[in-house]
Coordinates of C-alpha atoms in Angstrom, one line a residue:
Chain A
X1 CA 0.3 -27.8 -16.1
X2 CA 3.8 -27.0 -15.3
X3 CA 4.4 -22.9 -14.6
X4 CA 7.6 -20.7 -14.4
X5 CA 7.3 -18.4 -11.7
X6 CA 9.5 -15.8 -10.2
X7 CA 8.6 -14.9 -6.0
X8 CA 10.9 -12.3 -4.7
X9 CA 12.3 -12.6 -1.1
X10 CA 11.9 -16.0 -0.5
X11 CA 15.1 -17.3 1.3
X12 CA 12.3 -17.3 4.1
X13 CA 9.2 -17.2 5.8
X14 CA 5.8 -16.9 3.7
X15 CA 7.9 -16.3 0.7
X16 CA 9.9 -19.8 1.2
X17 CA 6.3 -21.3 1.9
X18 CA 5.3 -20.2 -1.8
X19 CA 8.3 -21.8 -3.7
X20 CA 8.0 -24.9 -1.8
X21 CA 4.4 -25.2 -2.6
X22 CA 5.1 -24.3 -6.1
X23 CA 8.0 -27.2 -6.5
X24 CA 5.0 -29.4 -4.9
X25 CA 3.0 -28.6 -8.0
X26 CA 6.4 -29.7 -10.2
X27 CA 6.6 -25.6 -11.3
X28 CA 10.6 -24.6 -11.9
X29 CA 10.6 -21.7 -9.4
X30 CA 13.4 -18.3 -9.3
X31 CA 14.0 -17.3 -6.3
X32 CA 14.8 -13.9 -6.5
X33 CA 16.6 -12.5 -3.5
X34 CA 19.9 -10.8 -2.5
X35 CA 21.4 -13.7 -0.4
X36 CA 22.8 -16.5 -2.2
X37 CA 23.4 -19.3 0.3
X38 CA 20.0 -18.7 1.3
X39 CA 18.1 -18.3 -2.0
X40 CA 20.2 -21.7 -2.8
X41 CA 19.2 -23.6 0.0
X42 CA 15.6 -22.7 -1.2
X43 CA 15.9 -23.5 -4.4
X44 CA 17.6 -27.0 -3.2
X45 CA 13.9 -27.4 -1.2
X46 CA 12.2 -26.6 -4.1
X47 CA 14.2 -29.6 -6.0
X48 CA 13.1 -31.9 -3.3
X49 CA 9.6 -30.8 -3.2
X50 CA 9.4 -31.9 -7.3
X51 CA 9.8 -28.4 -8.6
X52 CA 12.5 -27.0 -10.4
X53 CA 14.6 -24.5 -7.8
X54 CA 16.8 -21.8 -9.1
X55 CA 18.3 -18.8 -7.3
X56 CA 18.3 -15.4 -9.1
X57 CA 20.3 -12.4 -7.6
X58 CA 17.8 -9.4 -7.0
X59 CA 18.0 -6.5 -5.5
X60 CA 13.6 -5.4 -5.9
X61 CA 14.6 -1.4 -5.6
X62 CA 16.5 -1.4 -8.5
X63 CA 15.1 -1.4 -12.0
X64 CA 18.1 -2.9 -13.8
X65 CA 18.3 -5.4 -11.0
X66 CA 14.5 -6.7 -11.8
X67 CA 15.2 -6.0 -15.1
X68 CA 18.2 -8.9 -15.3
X69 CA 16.1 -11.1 -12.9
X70 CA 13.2 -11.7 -15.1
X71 CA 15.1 -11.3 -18.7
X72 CA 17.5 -14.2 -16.6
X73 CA 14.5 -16.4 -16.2
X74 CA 12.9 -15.8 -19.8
X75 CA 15.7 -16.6 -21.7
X76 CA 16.2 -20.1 -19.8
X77 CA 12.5 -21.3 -19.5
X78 CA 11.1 -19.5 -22.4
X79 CA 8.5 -18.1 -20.6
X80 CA 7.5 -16.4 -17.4
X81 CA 3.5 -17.3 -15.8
X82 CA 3.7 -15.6 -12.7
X83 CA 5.3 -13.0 -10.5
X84 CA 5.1 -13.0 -6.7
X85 CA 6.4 -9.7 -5.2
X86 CA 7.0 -10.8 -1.3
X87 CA 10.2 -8.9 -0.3
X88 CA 9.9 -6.2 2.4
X89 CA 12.0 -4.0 4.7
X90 CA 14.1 -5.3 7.1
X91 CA 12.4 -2.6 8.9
X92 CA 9.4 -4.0 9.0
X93 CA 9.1 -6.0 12.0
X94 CA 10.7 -3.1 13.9
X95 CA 8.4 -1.3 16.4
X96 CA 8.2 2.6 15.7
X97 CA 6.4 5.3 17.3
X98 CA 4.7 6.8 14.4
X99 CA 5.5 10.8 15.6
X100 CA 9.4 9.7 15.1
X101 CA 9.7 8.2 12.3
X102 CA 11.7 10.4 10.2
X103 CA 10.6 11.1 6.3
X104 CA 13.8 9.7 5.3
X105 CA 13.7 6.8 6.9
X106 CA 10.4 5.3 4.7
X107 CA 13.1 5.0 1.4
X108 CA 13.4 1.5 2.3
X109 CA 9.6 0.7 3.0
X110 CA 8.7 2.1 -0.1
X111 CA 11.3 1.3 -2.0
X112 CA 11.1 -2.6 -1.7
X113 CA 7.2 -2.8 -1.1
X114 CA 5.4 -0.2 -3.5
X115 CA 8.5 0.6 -6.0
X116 CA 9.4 -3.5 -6.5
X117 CA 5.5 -4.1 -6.7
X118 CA 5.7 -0.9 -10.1
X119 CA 8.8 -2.1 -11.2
X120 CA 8.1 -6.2 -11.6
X121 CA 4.5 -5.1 -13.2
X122 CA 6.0 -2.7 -16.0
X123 CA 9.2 -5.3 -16.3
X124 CA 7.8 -8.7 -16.3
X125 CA 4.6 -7.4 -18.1
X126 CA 5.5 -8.5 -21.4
X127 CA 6.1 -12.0 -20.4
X128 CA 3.0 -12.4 -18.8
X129 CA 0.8 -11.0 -21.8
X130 CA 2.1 -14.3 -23.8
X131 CA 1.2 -16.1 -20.8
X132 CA -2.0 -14.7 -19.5
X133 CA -0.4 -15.2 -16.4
X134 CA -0.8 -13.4 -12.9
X135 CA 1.0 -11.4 -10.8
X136 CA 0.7 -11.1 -6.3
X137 CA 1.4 -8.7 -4.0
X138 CA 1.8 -9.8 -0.6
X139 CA 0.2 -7.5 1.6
X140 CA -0.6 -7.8 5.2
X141 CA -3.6 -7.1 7.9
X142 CA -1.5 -4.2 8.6
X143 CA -2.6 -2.6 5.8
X144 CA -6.1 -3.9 6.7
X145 CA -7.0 -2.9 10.4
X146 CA -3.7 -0.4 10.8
X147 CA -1.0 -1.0 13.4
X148 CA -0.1 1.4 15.6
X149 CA 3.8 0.7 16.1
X150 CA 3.9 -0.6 12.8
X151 CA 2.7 2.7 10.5
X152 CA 5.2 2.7 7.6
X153 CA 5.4 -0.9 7.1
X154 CA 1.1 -1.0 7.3
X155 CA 1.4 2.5 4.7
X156 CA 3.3 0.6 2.1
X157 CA 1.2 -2.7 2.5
X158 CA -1.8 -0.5 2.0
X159 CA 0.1 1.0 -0.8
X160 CA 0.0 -2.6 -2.2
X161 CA -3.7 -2.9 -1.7
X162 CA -4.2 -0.1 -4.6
X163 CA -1.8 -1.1 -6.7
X164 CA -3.5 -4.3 -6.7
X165 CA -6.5 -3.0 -7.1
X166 CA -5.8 -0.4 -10.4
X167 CA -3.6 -3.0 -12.0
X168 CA -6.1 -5.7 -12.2
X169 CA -8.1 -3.1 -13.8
X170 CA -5.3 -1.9 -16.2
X171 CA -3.6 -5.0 -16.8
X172 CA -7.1 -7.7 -17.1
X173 CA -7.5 -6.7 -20.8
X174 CA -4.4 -8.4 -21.5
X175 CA -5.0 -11.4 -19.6
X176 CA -2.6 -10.7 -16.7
X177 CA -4.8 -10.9 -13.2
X178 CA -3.4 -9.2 -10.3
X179 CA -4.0 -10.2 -6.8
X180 CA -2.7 -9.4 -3.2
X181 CA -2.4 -12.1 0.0
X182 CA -2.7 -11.4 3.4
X183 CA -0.9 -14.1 5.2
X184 CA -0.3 -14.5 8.9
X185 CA 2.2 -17.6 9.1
X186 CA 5.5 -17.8 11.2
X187 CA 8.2 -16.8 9.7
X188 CA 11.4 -15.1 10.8
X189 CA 10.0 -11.3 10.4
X190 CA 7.2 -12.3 12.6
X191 CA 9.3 -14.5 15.6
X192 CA 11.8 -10.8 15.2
X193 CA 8.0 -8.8 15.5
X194 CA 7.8 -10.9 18.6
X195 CA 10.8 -10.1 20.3
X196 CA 10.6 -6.9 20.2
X197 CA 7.5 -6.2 20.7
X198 CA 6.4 -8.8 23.0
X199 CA 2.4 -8.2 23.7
X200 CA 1.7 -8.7 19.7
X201 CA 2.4 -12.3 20.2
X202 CA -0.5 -12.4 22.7
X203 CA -2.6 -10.1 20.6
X204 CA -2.6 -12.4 17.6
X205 CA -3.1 -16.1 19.6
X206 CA -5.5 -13.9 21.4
X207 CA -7.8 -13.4 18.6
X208 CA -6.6 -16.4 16.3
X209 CA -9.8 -19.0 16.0
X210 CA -7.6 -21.5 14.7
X211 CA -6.1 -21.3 18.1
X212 CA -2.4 -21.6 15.8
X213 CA -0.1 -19.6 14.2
X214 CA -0.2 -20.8 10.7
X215 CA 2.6 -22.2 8.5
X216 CA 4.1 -20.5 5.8
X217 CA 4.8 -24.2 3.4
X218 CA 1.4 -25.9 4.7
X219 CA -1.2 -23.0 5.0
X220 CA -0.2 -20.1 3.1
X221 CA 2.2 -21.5 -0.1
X222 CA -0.8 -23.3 -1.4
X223 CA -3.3 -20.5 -1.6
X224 CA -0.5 -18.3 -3.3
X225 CA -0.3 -21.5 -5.7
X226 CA -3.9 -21.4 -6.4
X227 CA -3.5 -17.8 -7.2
X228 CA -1.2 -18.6 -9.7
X229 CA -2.6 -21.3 -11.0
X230 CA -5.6 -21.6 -13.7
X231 CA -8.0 -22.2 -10.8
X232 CA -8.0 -19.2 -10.2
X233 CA -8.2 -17.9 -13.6
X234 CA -11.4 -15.5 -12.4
X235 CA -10.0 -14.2 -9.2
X236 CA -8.7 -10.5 -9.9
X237 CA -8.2 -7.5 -7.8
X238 CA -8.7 -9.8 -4.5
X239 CA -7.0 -9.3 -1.4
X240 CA -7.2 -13.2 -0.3
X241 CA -6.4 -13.2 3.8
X242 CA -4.5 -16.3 4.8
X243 CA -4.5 -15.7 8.5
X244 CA -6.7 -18.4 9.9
X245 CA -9.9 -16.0 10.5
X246 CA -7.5 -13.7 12.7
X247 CA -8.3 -10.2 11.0
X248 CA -11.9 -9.5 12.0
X249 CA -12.2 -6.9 8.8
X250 CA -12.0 -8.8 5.7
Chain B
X1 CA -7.1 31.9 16.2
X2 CA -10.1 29.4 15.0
X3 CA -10.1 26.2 16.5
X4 CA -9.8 23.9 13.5
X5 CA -6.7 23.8 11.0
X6 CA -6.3 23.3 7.8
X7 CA -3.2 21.9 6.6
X8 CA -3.2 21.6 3.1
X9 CA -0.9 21.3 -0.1
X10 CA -1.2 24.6 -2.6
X11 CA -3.5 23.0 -4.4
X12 CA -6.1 25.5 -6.1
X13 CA -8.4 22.8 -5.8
X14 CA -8.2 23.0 -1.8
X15 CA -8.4 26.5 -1.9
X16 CA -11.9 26.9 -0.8
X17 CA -11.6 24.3 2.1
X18 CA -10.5 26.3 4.9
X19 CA -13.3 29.3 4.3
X20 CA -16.1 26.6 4.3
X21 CA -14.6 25.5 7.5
X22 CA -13.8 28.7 8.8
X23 CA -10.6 27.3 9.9
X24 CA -6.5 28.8 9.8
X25 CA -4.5 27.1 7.1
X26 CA -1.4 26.4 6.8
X27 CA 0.2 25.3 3.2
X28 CA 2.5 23.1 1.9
X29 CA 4.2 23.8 -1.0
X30 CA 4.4 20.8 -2.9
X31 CA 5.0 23.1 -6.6
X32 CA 7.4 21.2 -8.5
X33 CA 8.3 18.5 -6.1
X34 CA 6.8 16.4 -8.3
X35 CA 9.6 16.1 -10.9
X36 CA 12.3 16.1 -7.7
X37 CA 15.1 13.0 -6.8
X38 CA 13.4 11.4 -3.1
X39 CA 15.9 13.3 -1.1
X40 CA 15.6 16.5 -2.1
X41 CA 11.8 16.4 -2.0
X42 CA 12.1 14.9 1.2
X43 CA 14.3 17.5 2.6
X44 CA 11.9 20.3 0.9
X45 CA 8.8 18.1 3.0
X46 CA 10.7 18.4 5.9
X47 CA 11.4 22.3 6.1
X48 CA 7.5 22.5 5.1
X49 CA 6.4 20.7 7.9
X50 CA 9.1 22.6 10.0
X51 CA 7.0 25.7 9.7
X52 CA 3.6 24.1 11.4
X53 CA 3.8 25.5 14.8
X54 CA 3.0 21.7 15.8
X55 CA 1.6 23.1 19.9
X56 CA -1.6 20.6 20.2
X57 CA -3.6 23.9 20.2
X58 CA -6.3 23.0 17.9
X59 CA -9.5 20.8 18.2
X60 CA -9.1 19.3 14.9
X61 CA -6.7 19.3 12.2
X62 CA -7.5 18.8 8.7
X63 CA -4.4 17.7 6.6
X64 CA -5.0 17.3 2.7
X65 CA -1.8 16.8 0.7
X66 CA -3.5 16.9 -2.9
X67 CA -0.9 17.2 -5.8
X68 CA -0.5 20.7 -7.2
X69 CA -1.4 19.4 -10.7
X70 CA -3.4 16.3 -11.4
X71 CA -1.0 13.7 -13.6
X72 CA -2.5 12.6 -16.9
X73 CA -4.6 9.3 -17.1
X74 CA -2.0 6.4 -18.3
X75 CA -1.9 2.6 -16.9
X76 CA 0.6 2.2 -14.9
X77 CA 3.0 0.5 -17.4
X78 CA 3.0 2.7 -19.4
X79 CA 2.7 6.0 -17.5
X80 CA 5.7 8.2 -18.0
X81 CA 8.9 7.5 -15.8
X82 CA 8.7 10.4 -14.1
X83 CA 5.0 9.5 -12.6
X84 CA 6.3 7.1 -10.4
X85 CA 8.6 8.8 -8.3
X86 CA 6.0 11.6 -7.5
X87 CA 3.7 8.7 -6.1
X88 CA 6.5 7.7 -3.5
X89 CA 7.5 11.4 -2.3
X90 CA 3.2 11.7 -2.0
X91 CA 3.7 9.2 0.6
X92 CA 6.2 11.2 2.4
X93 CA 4.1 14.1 2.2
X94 CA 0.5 12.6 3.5
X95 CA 3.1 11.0 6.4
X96 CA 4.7 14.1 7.5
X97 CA 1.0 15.6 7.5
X98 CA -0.5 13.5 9.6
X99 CA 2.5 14.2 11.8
X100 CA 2.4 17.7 11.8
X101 CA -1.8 17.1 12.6
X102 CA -1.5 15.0 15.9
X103 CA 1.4 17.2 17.2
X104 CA -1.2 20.7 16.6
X105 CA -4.2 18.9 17.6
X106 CA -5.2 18.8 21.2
X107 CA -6.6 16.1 23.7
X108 CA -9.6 15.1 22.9
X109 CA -9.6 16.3 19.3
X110 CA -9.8 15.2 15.6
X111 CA -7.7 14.9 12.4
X112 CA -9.3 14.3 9.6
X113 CA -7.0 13.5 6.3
X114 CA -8.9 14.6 3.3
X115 CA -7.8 12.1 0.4
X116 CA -8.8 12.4 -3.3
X117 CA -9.6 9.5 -4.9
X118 CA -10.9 7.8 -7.6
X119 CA -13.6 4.9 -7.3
X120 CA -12.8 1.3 -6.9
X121 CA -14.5 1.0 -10.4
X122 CA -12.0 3.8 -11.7
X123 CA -9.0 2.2 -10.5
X124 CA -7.6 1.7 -14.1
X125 CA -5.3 4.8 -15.3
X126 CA -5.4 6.0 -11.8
X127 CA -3.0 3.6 -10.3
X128 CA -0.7 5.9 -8.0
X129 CA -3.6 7.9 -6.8
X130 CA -5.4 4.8 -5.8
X131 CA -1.9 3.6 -4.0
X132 CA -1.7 6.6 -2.3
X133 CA -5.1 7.0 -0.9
X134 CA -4.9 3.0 0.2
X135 CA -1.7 3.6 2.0
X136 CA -3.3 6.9 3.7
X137 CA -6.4 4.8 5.0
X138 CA -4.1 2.0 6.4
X139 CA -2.0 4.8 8.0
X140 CA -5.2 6.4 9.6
X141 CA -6.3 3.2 11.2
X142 CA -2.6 3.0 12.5
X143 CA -3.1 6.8 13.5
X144 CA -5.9 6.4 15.2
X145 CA -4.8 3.3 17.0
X146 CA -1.6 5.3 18.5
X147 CA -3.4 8.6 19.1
X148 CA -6.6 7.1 21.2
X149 CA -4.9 6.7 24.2
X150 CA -5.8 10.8 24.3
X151 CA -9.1 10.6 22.4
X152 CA -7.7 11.4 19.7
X153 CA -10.0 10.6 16.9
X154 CA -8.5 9.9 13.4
X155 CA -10.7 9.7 10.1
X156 CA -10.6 9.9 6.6
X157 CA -13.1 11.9 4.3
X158 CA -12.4 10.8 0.1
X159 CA -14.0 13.2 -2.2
X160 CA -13.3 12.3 -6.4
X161 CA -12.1 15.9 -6.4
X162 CA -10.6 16.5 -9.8
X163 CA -10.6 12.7 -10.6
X164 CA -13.7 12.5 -12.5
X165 CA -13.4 10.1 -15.1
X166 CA -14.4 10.0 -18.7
X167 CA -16.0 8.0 -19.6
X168 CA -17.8 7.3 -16.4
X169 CA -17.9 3.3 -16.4
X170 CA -21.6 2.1 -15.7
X171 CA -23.4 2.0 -12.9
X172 CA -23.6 5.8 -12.6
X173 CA -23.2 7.3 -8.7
X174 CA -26.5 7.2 -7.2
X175 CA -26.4 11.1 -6.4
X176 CA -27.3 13.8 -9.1
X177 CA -24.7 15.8 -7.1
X178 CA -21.7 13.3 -8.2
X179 CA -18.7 14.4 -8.0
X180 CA -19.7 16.5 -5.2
X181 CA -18.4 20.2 -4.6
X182 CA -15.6 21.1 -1.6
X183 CA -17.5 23.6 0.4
X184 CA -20.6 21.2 0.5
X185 CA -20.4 18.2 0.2
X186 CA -16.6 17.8 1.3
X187 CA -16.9 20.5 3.7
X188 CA -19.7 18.9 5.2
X189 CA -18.9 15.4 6.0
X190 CA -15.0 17.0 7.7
X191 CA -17.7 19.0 10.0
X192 CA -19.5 15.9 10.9
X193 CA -16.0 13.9 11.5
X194 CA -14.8 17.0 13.5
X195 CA -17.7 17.3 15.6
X196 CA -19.1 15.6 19.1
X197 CA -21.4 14.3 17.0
X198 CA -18.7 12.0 15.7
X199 CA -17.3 11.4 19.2
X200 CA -17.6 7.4 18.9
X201 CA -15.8 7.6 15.2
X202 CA -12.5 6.9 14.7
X203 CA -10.4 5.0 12.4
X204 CA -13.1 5.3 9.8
X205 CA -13.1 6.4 5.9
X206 CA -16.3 8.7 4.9
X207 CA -16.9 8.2 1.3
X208 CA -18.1 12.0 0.0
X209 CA -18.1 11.1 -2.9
X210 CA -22.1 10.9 -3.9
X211 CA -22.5 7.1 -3.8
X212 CA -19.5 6.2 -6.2
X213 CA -17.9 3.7 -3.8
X214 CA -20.1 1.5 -2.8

């Protein structure tokens, strides 16, 4: 069955792996994301894949921002069956000692993670009652296990985690599911986590049974499909860890 | 000077913490910053946590940043718009807390963040306070990760508190005692988490909450 679905931040990485494995599926996918070219070129993947790609300017902060993006993709398709929330900071991949980090400075980690997350629930809501459709919060094993150089960006993916949790409660009634992934895939926020923070690299292959870094089109965009899709039409409040068997808590 | 702090919002409801301890206490006014715009609330948070002498004097530090006044029961979509902002600037607070406890607690001591939250099973109409208390576990693991290095141990105690819910979806709590009372059964399991006893525990959440998550 052929889906509408919006996934924020996916000009790359895990988000990019989603839409790509959405298009497989023939699905017309927004890509809803600040930088054109980019969100373009994805949307021009998508095409190739067999989807339907379309770019969607969106700035995940802001409410009339997510409000234009989804009412932009309702009144062309008709209908809206999914919502993946996978925009966060460009802070994120940036090491921190946890004593320094200024109050000020989590705006942007909250902001895009936890306030995008409330605002595409209350916003797209609607659209997904008529739908019974799902929405999926990508957390992390940050959130999980807890990094130690990586405390705001692990607070707001916990932050996800809840959120997750009380909306599948809230919004199942309705027929809307709400899920949350885990993924561990390379993308260009983890090769930038890399660089500057080089023993994380060896952590992870460390610890990674797989013995592999996994891949954001091949190994993670089809499990955020199957979320989305009516296969998983009983799988609610789930964190679902993409990550190859690499975080021993889940 | 006792040796254990309590560093806690004014919260009536965390009034009687810091006697069953027998600990100092230091409060953060969080009165009203509920309704404020991020930066001001930030920069209110911020001369708060000015005021905690911060001198790695204590053995353990117990930081609870409940809000003043608990927020009516709505879903999230359709709590009032002012509910959400108070969720993010409860972030802030719990993060400058736990800053404020590693810089006043000493080598080879504990922090305990005291979180109040409602089961898994009562997630529904208590969305924010379920973020929250997610986001402050992750950042205790982190906490604890960072602080070992000095043996530094970092855990997590959640209590229901004042988030009883009604009705009480089946199964009940195990414990006759449900929700549980602060100078007991609260009070208790921080003492346990503070205490050599708890010397190989870090990075761990203590459900005193009478069986409810389970």
């Amino acid at each position: 069955m052929s889906r509408v679905v919006l996934i924020t931040g996916a000009t790359g990485g895990v988000g990019r792996g989603a839409a790509i494995a959405c298009g497989e599926a023939g699905w017309t996918v927004y890509i809803a994301a600040r930088r054109a070219t980019e969100g373009n070129a994805v949307a021009a993947e998508v095409d190739t894949a067999g989807g339907r790609g379309r770019f969607v300017e969106c700035d995940v902060t802001d409410e009339e921002s997510v409000r234009r993006a989804v009412q932009l993709a309702v009144d062309v398709e008709g209908e809206l069956h999914g919502v993946v929330h996978n925009s966060t900071s460009g802070r994120s991949a940036v090491p921190v000692d946890f004593r320094d980090v200024a109050l000020a400075d989590l705006a942007e980690h909250i902001g895009v993670s936890a306030r995008g997350a409330y605002l595409f629930a209350r916003i797209a809501l609607p659209y997904l009652v008529k739908t019974s459709g799902s929405l999926v919060l990508m957390t992390s094993e940050a959130a999980i296990e807890g990094k130690p150089r990586q405390a705001p960006y692990a607070m707001v993916k916990g932050a996800q985690r809840g959120l997750a949790r009380a909306l599948a409660r809230e919004l199942g009634p309705l027929g809307v599911r709400v899920n949350a992934v885990a993924p561990l895939a390379t993308s260009p926020a983890l090769e930038r986590a890399f660089e500057l923070d080089p023993p994380m690299k060896a952590r992870l292959f460390g610890r990674q049974p797989l013995r592999r870094m996994g891949d954001a089109v091949r190994d993670v965009g089809p499990a955020i499909r199957f979320l989305l899709s009516d296969d998983a039409r009983y799988v609610n409040g789930h964190t679902l860890v993409i990550d190859g068997g690499s975080c021993p808590l889940t | 000077m006792n040796d254990v702090l309590v560093l806690c919002s004014d919260a009536p409801a965390l009034a009687p913490l810091a006697g069953a301890l027998d600990a100092d206490v230091a409060v953060i006014g969080l009165s009203g910053i509920a309704t404020a715009k991020w930066d001001d609330g930030v920069a209110r948070l911020e001369t708060e946590f000015a005021r905690v002498a911060g001198n790695a004097s204590y053995g353990a530090v117990v930081a609870a940043m409940w809000p003043t006044v608990v927020a009516t029961r709505a879903t999230l979509t359709d709590a009032a718009e002012h509910v959400w902002p108070a969720g993010e600037l409860a972030l802030a607070a719990w993060y400058g807390a736990l800053q404020a406890a590693v810089r006043s607690v000493r080598d080879g001591g504990a922090v305990v963040a005291l979180i109040e939250r409602p089961g898994p099973i009562d997630a529904g109409g208590r969305a924010i306070e379920t973020m929250v208390c997610d986001a402050i576990e992750a950042l205790v693991r982190c906490v604890a990760r960072a602080e070992g290095g000095r043996n530094v141990r970092v855990n997590c105690v959640s209590t229901v508190g004042r988030l009883v819910p009604e009705p009480l979806i089946a199964p009940a709590p195990p414990l006759s005692s449900y929700p549980g009372e602060m100078v007991t059964e609260v009070a208790g399991a921080i003492r346990m988490l503070v205490s050599s006893d708890a010397s190989g525990c870090t990075g761990q959440v203590v459900n005193a909450d009478c069986g409810r998550v389970m």
